[in-house]
Tab-separated table of C-alpha atoms in Angstrom:
chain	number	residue	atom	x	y	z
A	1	UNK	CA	-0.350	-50.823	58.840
A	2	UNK	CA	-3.872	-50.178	58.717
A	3	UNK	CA	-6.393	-48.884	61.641
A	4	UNK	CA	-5.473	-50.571	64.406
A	5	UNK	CA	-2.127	-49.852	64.838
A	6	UNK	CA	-2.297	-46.031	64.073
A	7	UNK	CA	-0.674	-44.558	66.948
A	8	UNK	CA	1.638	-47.224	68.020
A	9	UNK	CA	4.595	-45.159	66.836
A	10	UNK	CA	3.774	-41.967	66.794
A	11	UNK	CA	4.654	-41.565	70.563
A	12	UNK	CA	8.283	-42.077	69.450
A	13	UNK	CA	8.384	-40.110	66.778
A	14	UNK	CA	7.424	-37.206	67.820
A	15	UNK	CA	10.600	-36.461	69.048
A	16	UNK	CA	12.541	-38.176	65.993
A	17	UNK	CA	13.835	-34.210	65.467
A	18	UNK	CA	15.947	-34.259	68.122
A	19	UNK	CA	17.717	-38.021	67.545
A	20	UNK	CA	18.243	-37.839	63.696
A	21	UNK	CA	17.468	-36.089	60.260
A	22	UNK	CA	15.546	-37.851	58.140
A	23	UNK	CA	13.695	-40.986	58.470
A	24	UNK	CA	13.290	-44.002	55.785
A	25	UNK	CA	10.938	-46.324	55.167
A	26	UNK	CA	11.464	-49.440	53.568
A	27	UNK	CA	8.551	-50.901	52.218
A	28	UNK	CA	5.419	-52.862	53.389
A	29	UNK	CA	4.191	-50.148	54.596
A	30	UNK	CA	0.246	-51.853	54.850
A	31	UNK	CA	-1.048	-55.143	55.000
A	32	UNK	CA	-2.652	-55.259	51.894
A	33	UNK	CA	-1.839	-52.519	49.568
A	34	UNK	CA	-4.692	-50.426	49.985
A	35	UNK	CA	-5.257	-46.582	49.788
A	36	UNK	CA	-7.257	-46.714	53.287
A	37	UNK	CA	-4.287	-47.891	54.590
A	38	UNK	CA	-1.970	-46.013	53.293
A	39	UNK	CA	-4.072	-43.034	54.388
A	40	UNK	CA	-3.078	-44.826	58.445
A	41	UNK	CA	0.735	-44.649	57.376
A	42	UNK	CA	-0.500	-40.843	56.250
A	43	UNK	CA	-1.500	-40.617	60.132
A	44	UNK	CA	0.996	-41.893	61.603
A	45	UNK	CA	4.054	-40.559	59.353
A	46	UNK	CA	3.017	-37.439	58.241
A	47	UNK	CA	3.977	-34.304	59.903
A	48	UNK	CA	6.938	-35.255	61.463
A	49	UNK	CA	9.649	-33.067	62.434
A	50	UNK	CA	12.292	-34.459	59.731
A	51	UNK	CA	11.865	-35.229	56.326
A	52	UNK	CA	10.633	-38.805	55.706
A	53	UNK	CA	11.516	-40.678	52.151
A	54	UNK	CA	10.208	-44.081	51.945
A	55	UNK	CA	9.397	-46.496	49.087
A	56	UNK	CA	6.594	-49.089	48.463
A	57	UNK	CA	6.928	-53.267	49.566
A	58	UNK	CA	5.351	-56.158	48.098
A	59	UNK	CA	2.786	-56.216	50.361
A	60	UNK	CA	1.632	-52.221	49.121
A	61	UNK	CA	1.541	-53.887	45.642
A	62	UNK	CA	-1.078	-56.459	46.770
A	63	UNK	CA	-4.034	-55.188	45.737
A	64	UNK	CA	-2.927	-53.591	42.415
A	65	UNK	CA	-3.883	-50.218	44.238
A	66	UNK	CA	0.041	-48.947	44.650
A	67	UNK	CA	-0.369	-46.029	42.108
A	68	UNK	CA	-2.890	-44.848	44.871
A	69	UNK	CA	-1.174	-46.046	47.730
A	70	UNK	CA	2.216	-44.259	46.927
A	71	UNK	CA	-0.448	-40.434	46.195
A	72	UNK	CA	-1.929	-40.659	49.828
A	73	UNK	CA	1.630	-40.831	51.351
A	74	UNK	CA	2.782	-37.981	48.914
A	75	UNK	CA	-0.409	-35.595	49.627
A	76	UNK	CA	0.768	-36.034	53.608
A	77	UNK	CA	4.248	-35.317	52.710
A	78	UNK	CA	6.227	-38.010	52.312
A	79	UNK	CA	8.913	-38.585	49.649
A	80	UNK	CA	8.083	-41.297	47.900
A	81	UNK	CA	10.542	-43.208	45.092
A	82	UNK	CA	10.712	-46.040	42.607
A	83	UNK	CA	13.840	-45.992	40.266
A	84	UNK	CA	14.474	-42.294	41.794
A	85	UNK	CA	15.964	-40.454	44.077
A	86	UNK	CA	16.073	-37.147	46.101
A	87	UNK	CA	18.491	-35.022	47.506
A	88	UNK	CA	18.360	-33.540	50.733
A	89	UNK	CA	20.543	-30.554	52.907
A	90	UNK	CA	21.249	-31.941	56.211
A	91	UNK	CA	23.729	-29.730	58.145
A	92	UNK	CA	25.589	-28.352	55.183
A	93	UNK	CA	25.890	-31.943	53.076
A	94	UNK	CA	24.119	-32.995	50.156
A	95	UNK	CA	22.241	-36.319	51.267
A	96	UNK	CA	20.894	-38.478	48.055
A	97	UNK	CA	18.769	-40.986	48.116
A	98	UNK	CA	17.716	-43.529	45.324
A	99	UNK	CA	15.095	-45.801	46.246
A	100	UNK	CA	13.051	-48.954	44.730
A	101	UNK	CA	11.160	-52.063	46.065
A	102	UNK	CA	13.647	-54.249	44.016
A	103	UNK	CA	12.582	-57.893	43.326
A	104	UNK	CA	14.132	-61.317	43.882
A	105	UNK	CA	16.270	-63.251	42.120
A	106	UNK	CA	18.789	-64.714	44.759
A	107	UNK	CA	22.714	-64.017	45.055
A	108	UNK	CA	25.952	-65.492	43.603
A	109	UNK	CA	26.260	-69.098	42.677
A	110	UNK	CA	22.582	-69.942	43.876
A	111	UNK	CA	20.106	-67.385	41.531
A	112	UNK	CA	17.909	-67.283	38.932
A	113	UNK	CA	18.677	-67.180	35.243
A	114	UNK	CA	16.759	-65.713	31.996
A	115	UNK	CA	16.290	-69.492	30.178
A	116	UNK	CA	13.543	-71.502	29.776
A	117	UNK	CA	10.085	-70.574	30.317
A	118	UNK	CA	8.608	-67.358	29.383
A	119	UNK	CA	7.532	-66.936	33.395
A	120	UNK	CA	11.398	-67.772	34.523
A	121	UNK	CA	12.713	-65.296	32.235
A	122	UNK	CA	10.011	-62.585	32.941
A	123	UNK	CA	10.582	-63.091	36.950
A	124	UNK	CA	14.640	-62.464	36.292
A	125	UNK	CA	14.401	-60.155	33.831
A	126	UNK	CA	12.168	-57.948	35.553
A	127	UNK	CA	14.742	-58.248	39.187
A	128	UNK	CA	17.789	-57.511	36.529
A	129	UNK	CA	15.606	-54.574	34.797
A	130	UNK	CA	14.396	-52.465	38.075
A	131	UNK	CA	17.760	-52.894	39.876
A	132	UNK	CA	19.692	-51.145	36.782
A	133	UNK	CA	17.064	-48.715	36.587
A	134	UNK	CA	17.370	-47.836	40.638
A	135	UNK	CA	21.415	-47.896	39.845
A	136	UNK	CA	21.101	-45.277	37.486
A	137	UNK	CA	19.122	-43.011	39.858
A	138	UNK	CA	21.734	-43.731	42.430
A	139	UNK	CA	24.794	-42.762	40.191
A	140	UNK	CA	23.701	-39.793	38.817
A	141	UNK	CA	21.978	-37.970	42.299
A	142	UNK	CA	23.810	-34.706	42.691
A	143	UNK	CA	25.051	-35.251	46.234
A	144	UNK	CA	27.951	-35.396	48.628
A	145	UNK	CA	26.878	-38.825	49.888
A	146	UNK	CA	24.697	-41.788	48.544
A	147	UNK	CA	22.003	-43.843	50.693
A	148	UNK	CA	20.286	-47.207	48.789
A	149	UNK	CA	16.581	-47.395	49.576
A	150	UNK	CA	15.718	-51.048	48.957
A	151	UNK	CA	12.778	-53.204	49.944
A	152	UNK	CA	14.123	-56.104	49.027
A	153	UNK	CA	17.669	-56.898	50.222
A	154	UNK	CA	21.018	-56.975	48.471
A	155	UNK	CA	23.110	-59.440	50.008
A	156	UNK	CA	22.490	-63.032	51.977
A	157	UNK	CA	24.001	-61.479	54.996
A	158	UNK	CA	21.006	-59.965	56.218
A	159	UNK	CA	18.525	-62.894	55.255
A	160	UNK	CA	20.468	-65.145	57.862
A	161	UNK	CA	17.625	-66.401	59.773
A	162	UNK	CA	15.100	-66.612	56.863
A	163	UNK	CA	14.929	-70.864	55.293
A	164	UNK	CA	17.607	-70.852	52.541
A	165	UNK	CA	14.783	-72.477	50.314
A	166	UNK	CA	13.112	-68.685	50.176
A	167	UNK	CA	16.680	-66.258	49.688
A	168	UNK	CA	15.770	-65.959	46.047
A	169	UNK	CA	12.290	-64.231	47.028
A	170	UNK	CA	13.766	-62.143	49.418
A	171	UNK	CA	16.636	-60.158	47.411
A	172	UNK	CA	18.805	-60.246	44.617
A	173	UNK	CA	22.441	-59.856	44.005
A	174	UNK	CA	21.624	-57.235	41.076
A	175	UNK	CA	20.818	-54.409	43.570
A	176	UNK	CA	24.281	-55.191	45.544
A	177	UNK	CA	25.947	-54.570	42.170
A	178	UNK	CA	23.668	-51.254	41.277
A	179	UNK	CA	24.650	-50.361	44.731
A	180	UNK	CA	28.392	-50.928	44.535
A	181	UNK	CA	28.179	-49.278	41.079
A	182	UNK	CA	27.360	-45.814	42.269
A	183	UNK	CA	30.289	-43.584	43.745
A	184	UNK	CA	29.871	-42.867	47.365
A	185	UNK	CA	27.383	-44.839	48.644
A	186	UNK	CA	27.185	-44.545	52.524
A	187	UNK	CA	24.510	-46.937	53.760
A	188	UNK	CA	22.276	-49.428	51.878
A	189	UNK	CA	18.801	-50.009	53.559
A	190	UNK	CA	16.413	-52.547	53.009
A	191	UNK	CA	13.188	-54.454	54.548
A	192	UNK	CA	11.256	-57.831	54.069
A	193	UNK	CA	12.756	-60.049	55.367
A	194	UNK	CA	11.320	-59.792	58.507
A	195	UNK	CA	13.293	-63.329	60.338
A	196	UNK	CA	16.348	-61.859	59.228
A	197	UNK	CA	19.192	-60.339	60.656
A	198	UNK	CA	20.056	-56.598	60.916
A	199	UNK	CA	23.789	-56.068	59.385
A	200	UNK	CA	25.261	-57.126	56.357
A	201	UNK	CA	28.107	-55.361	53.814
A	202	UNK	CA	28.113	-55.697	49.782
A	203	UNK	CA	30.805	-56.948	47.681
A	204	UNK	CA	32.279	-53.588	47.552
A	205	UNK	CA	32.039	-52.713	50.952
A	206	UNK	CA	28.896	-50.810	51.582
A	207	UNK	CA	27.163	-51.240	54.968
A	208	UNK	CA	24.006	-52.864	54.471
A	209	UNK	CA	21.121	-52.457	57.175
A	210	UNK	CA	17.953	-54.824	57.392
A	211	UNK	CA	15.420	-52.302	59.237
A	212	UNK	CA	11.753	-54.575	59.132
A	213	UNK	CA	10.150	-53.757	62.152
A	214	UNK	CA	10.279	-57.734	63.599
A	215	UNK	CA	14.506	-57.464	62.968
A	216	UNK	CA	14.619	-54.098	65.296
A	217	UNK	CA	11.558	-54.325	67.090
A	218	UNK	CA	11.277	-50.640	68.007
A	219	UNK	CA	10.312	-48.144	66.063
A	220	UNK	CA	13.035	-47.055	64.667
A	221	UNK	CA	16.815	-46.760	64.524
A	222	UNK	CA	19.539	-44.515	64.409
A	223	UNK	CA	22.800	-44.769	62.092
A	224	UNK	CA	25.224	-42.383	61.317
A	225	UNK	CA	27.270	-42.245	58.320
A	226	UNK	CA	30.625	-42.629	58.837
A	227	UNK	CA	33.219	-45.403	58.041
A	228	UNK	CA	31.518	-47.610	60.786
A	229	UNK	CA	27.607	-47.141	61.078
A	230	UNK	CA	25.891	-47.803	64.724
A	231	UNK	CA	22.169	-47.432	65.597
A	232	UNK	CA	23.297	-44.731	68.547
């Protein structure tokens, strides 16, 4: 986001209070990764009527300024996490979030591996290092129910649409296992892959949700958690 679309959503979401209780944001949240534009998001996200916990995309890591990026959206009250998580009352029950922008890799029988060159091994390591990192926030939030915060996405289901040749840039299998690792997990949400499709379910059974903005095309939606989850 940066200037001139401040103000497209904010119509919407001024009534957010009244539809749901907390909103997420999953990642590429500017164009370029730069604090001016994170100070838009600030505009257009801050002050809402329901807590808003979001985390940071590859494009907010563009230009190296996400340090910066991630302090404007915290000074206008947003939550913002990266191998972390916060917990949250809504209507009596303990809501915890764990959040991180993930990294690629690719899934099951097509993925990356640690062998070979020193890059190969530093791109899957690092995937295979931040998703056990964002598992470990996940499993140890003191909560009654779990929600994954992921920019990149956990499982193939939700990249249908996207070329095959690109799956391993747009998610990794690691995070569905982090995911699927944590007790009580209600909902696993992700962005990026924005020719993708909206639904998908890990290995173990967790509802997984693509929400870019191009995959809902409105400004947000609504899901409940419960054993089946429906935007309402």
């Amino acid at each position: 986001m940066d200037a001139d679309v401040v103000g497209r959503y904010r119509p919407a979401l001024e009534h957010l209070g009244a539809k749901a209780d907390l909103l997420l944001l999953a990642g590429d949240l500017t164009r370029h990764g730069t604090a001016a534009e994170a100070a838009c998001v600030a505009r257009e996200f801050g002050g809402l009527p329901v807590p808003v916990v979001a985390i940071l995309g590859n494009h907010d890591y563009h230009s190296d300024e996400q340090e910066a990026v991630a302090a404007v959206l915290r000074d206008a009250g947003l939550i913002v996490l990266e191998c972390s998580g916060t917990v949250l009352q809504c209507h009596g029950m303990r809501v915890g979030i764990a959040g991180t922008k993930g990294f690629g890799g690719g899934f099951a029988g097509a993925c990356a591996s640690e062998f070979g060159e020193p890059e190969m091994k530093a791109f899957t390591s690092h995937g295979r290092e931040l998703a056990a990192r964002f598992g470990e926030s996940l499993a140890e939030l003191d909560c009654d129910v779990r929600i994954a915060l992921t920019h990149y996405s956990p499982v193939p289901e939700t990249l249908l649409g996207e070329p095959l040749e690109i799956y391993p840039f747009l998610g990794s299998y690691h995070l569905a296992q982090a995911i699927d690792g944590a007790p009580g997990v209600g909902l696993a949400v992700h962005g990026h892959a924005h020719a993708g499709s909206e639904r998908g379910t890990t290995p173990g059974g967790v509802p997984v949700r693509n929400v870019a903005h191009p995959v809902i095309r409105q400004a947000y939606n609504v899901y409940q958690l419960s054993s089946v989850l429906a935007p309402t």
